[in-house]
PDB file of C-alpha atoms in Angstrom:
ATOM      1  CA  UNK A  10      74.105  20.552  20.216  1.00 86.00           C
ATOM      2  CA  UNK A  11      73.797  16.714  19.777  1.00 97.00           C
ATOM      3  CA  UNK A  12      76.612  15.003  18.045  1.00 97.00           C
ATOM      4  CA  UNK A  13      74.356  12.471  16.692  1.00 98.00           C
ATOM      5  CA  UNK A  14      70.825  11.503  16.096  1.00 98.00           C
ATOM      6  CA  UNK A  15      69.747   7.541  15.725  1.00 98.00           C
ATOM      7  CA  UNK A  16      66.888   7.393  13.934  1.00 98.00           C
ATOM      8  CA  UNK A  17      64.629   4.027  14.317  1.00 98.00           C
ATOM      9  CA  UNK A  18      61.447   5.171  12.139  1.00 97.00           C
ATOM     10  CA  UNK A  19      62.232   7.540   8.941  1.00 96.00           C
ATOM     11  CA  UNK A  20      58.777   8.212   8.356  1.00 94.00           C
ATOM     12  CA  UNK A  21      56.555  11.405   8.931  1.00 95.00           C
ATOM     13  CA  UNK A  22      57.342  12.062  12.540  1.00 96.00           C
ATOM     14  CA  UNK A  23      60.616  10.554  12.748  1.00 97.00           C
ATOM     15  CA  UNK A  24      61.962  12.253   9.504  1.00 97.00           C
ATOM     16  CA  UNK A  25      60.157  15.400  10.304  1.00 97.00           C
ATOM     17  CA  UNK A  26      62.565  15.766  13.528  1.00 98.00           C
ATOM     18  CA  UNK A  27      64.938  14.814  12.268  1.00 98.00           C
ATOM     19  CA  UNK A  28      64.408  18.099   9.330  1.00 98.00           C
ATOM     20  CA  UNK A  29      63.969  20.437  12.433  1.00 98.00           C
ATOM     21  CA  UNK A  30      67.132  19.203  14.533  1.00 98.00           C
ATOM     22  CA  UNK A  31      69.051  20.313  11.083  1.00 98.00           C
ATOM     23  CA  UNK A  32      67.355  23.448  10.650  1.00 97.00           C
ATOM     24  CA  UNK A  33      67.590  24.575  14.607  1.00 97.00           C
ATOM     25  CA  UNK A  34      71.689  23.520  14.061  1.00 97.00           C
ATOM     26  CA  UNK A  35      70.806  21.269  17.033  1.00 97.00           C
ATOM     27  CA  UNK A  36      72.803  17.912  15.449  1.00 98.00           C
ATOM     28  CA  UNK A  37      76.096  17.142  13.487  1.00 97.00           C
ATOM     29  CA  UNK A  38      75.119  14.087  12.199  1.00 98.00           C
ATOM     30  CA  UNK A  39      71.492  11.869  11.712  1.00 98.00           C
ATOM     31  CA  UNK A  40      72.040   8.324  11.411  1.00 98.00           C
ATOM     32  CA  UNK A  41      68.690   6.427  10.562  1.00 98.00           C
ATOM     33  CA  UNK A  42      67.277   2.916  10.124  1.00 97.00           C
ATOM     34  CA  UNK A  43      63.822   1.906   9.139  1.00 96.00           C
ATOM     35  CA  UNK A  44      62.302  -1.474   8.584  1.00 92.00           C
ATOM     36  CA  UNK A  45      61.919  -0.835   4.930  1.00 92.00           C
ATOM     37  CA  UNK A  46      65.214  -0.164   3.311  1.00 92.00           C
ATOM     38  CA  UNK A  47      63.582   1.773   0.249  1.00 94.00           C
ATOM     39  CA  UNK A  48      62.287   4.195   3.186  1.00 95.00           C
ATOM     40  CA  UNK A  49      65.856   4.526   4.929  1.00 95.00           C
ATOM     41  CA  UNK A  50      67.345   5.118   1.757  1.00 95.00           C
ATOM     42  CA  UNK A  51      64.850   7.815   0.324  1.00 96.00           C
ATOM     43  CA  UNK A  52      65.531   8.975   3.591  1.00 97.00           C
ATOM     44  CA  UNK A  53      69.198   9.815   2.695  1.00 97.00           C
ATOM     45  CA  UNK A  54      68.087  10.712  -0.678  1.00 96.00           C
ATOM     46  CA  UNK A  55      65.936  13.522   0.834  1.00 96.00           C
ATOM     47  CA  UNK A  56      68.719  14.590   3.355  1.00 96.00           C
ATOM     48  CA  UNK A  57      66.660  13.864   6.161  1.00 97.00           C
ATOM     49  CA  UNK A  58      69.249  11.166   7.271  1.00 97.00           C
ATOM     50  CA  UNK A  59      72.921  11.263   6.580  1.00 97.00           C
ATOM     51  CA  UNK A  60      73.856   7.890   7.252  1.00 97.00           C
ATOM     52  CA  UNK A  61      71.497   4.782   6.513  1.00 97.00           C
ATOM     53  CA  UNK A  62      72.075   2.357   9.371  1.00 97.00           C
ATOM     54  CA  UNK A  63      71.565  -1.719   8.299  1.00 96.00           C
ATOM     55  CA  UNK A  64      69.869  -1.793  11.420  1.00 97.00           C
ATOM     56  CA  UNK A  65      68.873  -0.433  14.591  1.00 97.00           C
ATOM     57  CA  UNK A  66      71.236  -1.262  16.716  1.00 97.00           C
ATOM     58  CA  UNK A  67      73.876   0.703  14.157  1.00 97.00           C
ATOM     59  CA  UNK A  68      71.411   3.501  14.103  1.00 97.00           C
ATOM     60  CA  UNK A  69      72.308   4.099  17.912  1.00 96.00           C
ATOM     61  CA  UNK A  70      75.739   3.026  17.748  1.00 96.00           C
ATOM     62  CA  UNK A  71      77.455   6.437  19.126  1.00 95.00           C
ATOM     63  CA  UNK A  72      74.141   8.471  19.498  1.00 98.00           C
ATOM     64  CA  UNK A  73      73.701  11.265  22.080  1.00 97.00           C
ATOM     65  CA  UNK A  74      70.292  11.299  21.204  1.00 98.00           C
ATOM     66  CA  UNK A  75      67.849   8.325  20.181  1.00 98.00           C
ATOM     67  CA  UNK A  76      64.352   8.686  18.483  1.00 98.00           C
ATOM     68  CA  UNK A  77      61.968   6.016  18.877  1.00 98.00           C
ATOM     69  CA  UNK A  78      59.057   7.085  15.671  1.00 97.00           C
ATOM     70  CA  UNK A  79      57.848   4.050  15.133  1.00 95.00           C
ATOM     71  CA  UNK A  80      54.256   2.345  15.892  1.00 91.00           C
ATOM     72  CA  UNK A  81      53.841   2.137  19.337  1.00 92.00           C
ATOM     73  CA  UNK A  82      53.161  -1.726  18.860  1.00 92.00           C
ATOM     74  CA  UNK A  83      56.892  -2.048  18.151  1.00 94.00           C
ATOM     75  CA  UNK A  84      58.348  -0.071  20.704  1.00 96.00           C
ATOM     76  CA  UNK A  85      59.228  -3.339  22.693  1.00 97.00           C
ATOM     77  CA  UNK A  86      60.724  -4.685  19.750  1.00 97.00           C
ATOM     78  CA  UNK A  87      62.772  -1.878  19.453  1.00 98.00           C
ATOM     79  CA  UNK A  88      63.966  -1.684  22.652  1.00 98.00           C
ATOM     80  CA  UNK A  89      65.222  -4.918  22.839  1.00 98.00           C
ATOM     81  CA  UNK A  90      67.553  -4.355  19.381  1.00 98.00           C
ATOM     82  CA  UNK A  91      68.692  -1.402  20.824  1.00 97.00           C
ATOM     83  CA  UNK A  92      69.033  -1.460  24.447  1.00 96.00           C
ATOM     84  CA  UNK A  93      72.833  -2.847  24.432  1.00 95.00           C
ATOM     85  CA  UNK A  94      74.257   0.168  22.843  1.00 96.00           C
ATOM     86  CA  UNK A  95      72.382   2.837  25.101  1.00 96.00           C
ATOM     87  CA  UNK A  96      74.613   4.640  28.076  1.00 94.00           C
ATOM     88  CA  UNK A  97      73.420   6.411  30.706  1.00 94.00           C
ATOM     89  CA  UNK A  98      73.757   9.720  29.132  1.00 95.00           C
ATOM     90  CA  UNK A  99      72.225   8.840  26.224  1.00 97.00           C
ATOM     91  CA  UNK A 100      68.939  10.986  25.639  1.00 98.00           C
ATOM     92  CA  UNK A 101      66.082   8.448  24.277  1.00 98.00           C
ATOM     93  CA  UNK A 102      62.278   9.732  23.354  1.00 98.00           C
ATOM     94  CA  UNK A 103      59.498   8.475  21.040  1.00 98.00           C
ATOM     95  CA  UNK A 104      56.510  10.258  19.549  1.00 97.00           C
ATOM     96  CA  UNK A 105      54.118   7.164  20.457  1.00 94.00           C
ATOM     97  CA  UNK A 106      50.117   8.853  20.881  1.00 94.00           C
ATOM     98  CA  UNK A 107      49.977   6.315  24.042  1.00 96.00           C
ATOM     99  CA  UNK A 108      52.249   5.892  26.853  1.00 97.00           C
ATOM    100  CA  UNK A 109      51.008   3.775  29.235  1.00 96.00           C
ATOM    101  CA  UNK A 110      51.897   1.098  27.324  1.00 95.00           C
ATOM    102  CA  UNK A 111      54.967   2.112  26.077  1.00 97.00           C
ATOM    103  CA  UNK A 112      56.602   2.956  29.257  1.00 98.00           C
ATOM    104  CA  UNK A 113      55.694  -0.561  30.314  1.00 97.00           C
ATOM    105  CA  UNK A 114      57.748  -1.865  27.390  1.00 97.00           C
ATOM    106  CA  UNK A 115      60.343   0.140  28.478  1.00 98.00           C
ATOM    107  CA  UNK A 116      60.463  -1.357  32.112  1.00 98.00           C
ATOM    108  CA  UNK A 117      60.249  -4.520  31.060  1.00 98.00           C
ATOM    109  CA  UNK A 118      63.297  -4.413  28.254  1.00 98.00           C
ATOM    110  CA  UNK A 119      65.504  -1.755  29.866  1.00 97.00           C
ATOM    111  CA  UNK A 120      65.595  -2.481  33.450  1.00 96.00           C
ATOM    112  CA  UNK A 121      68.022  -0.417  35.224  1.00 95.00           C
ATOM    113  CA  UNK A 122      68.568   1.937  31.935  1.00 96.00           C
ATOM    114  CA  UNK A 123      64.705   2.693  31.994  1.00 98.00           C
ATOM    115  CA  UNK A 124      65.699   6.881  33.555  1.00 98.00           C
ATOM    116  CA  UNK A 125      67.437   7.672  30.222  1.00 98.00           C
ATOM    117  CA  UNK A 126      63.808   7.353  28.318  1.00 98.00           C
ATOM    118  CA  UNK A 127      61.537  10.494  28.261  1.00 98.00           C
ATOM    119  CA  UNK A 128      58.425   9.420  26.927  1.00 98.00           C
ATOM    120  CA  UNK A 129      57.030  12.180  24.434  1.00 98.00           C
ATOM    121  CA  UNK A 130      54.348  12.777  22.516  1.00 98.00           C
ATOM    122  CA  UNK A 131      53.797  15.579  19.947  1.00 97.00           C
ATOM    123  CA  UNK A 132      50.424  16.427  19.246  1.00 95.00           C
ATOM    124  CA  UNK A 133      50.900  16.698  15.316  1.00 93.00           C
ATOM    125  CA  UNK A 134      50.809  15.292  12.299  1.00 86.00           C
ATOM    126  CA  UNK A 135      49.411  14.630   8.739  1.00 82.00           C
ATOM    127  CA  UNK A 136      46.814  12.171   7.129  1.00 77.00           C
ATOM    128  CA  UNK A 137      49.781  11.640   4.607  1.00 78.00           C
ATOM    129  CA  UNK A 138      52.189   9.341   6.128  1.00 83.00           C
ATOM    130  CA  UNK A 139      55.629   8.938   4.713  1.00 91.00           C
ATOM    131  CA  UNK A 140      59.308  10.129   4.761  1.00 94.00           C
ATOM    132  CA  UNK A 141      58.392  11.779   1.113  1.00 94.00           C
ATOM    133  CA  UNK A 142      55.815  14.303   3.846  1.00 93.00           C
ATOM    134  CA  UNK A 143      58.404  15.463   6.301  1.00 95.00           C
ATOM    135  CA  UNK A 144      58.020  18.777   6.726  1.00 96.00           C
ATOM    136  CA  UNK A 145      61.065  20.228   9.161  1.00 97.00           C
ATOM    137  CA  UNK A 146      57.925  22.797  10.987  1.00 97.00           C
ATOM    138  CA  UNK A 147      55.548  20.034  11.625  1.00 97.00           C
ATOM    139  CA  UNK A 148      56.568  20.200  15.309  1.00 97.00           C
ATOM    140  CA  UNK A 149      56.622  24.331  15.562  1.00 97.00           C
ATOM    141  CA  UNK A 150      53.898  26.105  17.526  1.00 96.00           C
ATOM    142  CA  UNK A 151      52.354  22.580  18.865  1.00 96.00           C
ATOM    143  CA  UNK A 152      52.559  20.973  22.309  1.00 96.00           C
ATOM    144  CA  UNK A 153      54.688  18.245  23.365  1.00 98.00           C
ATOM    145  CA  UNK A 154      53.907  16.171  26.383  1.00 98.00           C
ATOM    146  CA  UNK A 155      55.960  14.490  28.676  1.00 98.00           C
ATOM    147  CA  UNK A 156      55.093  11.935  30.781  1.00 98.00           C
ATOM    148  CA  UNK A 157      58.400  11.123  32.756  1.00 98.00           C
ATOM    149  CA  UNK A 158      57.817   8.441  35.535  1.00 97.00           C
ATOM    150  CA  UNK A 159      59.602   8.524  39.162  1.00 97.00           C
ATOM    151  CA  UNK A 160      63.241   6.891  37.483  1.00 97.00           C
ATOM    152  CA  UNK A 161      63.329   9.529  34.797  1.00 98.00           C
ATOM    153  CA  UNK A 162      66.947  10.933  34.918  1.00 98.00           C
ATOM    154  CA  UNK A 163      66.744  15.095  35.846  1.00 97.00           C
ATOM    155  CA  UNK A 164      69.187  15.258  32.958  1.00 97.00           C
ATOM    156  CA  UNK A 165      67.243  13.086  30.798  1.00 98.00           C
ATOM    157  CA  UNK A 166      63.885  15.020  31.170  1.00 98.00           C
ATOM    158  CA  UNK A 167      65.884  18.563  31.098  1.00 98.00           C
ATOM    159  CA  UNK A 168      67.826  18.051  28.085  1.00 98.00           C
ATOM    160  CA  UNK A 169      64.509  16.345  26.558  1.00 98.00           C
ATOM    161  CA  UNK A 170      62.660  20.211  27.502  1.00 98.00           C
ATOM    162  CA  UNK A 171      65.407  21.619  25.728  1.00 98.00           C
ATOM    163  CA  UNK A 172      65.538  20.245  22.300  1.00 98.00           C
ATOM    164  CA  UNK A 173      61.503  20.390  22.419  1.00 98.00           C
ATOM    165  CA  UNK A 174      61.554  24.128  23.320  1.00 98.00           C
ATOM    166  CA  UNK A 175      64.647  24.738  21.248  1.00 98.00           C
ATOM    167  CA  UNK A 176      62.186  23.475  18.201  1.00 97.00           C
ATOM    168  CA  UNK A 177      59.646  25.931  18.922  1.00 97.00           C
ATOM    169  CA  UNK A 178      57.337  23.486  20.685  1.00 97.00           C
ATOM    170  CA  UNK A 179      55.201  24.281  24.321  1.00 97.00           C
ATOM    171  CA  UNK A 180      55.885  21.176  26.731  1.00 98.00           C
ATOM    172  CA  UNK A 181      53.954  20.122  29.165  1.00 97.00           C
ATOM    173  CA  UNK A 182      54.298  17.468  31.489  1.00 97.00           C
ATOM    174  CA  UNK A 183      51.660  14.626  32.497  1.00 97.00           C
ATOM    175  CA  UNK A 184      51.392  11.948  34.339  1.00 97.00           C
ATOM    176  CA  UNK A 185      51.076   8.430  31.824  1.00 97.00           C
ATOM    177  CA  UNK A 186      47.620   8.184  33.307  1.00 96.00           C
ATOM    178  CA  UNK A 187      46.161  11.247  32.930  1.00 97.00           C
ATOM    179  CA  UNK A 188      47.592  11.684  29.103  1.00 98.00           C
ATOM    180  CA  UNK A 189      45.844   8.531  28.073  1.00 98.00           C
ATOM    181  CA  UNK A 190      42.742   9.492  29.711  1.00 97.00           C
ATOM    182  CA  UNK A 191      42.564  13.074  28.223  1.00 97.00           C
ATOM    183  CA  UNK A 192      44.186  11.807  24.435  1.00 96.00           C
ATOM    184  CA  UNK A 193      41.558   8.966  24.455  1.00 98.00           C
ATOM    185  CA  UNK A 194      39.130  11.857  24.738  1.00 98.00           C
ATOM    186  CA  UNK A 195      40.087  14.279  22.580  1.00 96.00           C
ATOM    187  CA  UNK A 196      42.321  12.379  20.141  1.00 95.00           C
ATOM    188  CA  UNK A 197      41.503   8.802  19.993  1.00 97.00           C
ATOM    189  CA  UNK A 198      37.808   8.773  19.802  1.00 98.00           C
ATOM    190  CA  UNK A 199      37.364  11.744  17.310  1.00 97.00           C
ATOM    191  CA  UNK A 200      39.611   9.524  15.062  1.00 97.00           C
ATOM    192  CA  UNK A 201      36.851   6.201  16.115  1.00 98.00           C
ATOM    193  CA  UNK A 202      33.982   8.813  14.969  1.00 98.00           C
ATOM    194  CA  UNK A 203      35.301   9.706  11.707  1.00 98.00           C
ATOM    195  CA  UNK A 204      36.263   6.031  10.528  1.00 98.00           C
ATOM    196  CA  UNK A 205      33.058   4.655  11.808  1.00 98.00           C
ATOM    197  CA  UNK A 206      30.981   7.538  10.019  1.00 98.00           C
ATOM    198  CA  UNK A 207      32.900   6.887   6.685  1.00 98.00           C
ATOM    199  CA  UNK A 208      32.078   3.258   7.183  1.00 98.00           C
ATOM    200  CA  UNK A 209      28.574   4.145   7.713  1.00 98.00           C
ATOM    201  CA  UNK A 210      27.774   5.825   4.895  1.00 98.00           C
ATOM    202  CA  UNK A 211      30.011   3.379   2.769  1.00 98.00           C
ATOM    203  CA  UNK A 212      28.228   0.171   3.749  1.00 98.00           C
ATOM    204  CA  UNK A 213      24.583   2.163   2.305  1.00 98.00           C
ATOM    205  CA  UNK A 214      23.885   1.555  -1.153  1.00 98.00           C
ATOM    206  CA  UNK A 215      23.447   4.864  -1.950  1.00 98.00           C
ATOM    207  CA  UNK A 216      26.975   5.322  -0.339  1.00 98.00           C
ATOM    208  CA  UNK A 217      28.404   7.414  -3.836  1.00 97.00           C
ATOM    209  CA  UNK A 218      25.583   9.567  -4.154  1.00 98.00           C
ATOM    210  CA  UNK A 219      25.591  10.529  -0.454  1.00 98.00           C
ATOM    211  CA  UNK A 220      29.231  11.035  -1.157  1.00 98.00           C
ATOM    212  CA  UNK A 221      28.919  13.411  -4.053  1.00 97.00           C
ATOM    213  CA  UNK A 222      26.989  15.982  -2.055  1.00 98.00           C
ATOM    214  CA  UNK A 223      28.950  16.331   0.780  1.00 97.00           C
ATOM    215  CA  UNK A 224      30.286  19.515   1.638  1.00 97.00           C
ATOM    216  CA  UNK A 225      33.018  21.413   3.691  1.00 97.00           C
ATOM    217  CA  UNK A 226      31.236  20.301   6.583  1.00 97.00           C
ATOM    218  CA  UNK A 227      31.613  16.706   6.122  1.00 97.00           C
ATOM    219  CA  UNK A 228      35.135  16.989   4.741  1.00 96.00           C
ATOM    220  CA  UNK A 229      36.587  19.074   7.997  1.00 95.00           C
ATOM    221  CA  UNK A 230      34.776  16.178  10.109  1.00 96.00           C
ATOM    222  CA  UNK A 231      35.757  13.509   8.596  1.00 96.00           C
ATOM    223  CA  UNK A 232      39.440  14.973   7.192  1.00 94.00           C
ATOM    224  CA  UNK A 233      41.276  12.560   9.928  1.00 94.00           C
ATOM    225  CA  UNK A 234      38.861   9.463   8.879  1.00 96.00           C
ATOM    226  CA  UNK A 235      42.160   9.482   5.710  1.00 93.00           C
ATOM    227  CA  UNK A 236      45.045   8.490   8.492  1.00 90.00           C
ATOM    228  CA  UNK A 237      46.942   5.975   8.263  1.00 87.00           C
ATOM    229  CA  UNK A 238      45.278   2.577   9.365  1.00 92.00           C
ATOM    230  CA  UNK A 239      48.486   0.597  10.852  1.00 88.00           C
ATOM    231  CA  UNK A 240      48.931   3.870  12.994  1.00 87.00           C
ATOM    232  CA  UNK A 241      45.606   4.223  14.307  1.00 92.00           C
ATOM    233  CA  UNK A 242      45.093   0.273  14.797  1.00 94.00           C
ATOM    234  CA  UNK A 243      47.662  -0.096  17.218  1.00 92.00           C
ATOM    235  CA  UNK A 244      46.593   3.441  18.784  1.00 93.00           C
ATOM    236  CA  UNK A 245      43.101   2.511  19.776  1.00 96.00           C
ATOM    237  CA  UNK A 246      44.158  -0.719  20.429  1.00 95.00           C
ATOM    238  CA  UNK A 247      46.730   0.058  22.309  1.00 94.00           C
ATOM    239  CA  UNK A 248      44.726   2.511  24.590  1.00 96.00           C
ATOM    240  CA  UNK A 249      41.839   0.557  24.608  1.00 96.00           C
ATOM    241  CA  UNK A 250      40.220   0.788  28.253  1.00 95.00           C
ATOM    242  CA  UNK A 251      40.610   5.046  27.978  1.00 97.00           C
ATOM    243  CA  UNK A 252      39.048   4.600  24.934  1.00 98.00           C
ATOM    244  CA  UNK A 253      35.744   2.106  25.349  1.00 98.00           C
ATOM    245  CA  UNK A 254      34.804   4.732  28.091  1.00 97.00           C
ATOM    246  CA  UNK A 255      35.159   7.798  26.399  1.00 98.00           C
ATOM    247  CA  UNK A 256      33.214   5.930  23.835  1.00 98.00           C
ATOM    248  CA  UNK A 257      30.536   5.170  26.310  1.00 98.00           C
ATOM    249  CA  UNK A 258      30.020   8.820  27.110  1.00 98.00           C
ATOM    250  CA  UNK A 259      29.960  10.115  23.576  1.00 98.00           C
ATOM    251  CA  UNK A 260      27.123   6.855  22.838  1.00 98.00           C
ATOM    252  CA  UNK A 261      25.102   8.473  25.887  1.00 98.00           C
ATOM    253  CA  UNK A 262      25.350  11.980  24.788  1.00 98.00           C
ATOM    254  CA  UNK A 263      24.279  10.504  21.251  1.00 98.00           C
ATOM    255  CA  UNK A 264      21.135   8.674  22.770  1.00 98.00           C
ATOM    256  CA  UNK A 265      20.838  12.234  24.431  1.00 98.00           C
ATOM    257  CA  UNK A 266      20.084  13.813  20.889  1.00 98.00           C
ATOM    258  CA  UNK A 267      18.425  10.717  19.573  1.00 98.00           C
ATOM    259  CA  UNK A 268      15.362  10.858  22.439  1.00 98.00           C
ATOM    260  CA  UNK A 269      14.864  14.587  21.611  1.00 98.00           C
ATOM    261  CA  UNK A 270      14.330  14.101  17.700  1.00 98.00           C
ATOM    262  CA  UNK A 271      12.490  10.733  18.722  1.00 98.00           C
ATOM    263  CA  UNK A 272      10.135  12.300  21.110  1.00 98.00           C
ATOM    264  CA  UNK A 273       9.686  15.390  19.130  1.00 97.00           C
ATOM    265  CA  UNK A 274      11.222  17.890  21.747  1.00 97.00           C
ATOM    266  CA  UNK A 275      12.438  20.798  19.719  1.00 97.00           C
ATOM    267  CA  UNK A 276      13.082  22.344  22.874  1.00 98.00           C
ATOM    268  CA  UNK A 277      15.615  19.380  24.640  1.00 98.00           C
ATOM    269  CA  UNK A 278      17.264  19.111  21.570  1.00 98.00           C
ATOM    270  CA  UNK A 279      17.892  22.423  21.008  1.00 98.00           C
ATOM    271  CA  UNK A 280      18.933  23.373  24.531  1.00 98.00           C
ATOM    272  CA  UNK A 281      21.731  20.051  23.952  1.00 98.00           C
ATOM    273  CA  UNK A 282      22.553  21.502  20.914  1.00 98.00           C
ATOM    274  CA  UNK A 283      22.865  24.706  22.577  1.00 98.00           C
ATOM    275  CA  UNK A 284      25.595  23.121  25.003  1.00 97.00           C
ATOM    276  CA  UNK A 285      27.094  21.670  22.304  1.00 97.00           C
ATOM    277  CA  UNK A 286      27.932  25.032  20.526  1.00 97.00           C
ATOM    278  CA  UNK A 287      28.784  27.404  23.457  1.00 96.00           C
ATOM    279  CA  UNK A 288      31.158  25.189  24.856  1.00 96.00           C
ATOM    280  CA  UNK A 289      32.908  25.057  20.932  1.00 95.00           C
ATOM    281  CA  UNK A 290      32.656  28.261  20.838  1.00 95.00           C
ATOM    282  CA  UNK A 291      34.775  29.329  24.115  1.00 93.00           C
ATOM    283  CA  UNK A 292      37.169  26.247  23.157  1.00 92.00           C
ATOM    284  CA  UNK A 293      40.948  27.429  22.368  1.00 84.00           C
ATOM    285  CA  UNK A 294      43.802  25.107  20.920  1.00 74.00           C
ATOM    286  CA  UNK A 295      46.992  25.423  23.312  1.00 64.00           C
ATOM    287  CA  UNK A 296      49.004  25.568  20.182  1.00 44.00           C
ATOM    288  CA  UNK A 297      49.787  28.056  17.576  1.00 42.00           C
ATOM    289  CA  UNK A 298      48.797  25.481  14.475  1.00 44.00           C
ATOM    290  CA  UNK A 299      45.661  23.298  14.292  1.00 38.00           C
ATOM    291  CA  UNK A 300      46.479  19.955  15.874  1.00 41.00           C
ATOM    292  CA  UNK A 301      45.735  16.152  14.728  1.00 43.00           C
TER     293      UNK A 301
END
């Protein structure tokens, strides 16, 4: 049981914790702060939060536990407002898609505090961002990762295993490097696909017409082409050297296809398609509940 919950970010993610930590009986007391003070205070409106906090500094002000859910662009920002109020048995964790990055911003800004961060990262979500979408199961069933680095506190990353597992969650642990690598992968550049597809089609002037004949097909591929653009612009930025090679491989295995249908080789481009589909077919989410 935490005694209190600062919350910097009352949006999907963070307010969506914060809706499970309630439910589980895992926290007395959520105080939150968000940039926007329409969001913090629908927050309270909602009961996601019980206390709005003017800013983030307050939100942490006697937290045992501290949730970073904001864009992974401001994480330094956020460190730096907060970092004076933090103790070394305070619990702090974000829900940032990246964490190279991240867990550079947190060497830089928190020095000798840096072992009472677990970096985390959920592998949920929603297209729909928003405090108005928190949904107190988005996190059950679906993996968290961890990617602790060598001044992680033991107390730190254990209580942070805890209150994932005590949510219903599987967590894993990962090195920074290899999460980026494998998220850029299977993550980032699906998410690069389906925005570049939808601008594709929309910069055709038949772009409407193509649109009105789509099918479930097209909607199931390009379903996470709707997420929110802030989000995913600091995401693929943020990740950006993971990402340009995964891209690289997907453009060859494109070309791949390309040379069969261009050369007229029903049987290359069936045998790739063939590839394609059996490995699809063996594939098996880790989690209970389809992922992002």
């Amino acid at each position: 049981m935490f005694e209190q919950l600062g919350l910097i970010g009352c949006g999907l993610m963070g307010g969506s914790f914060a809706l499970a930590l309630k439910k589980a009986g895992l926290v007395k007391r959520v105080v939150g702060y968000s940039k926007s003070p329409s969001t913090t205070e629908r927050a309270r409106q909602m009961g996601v939060i019980d206390v709005e906090a003017p800013s983030a500094l307050l939100a942490v002000s006697g937290a045992d536990l501290v949730l970073l859910a904001v864009p992974v662009s401001a994480t330094e920002a956020t460190f730096k407002a907060i970092r004076h109020l933090l103790s070394n048995t305070t619990l702090v964790m974000d829900v940032g898609s990246t964490k190279r990055d991240v867990i550079d911003a947190a060497r830089r800004v928190l020095k000798d505090q840096v072992g009472v961060f677990v970096p985390a990262h959920p592998i949920t979500g929603k297209e729909l961002s928003g405090v108005e979408h928190a949904d107190a199961e988005l996190y059950t069933g679906r993996q968290v990762i961890l990617t602790p680095i060598e001044r992680t506190l033991t107390a730190q990353l254990d209580k942070a295993q805890q209150v994932w597992t005590a949510l219903g969650c599987h967590v894993k642990q990962m090195s920074p490097e290899a999460h980026d690598a494998a998220y850029a992968a299977v993550s980032h550049l699906p998410h690069m696909i389906a925005f570049a597809l939808m601008n594709a089609i929309n910069n055709q002037p038949q772009a409407q017409q193509f649109l009105s004949l789509a099918g479930p097909g097209f909607r199931d591929f390009t379903r996470i082409a709707a997420s929110d653009p802030s989000v995913w612009r600091d995401i693929l930025a943020s990740n950006r050297e993971e990402l340009i090679a995964q891209s690289r491989h997907f453009q060859r295995a494109l070309q791949a296809l390309e040379n069969a249908i261009s050369a007229g080789n029903p049987d290359a481009l069936e045998s790739l398609i063939e590839q394609a589909s059996n490995s699809r077919a063996h594939w098996r989410m880790s989690a209970i509940k389809p992922q992002n």
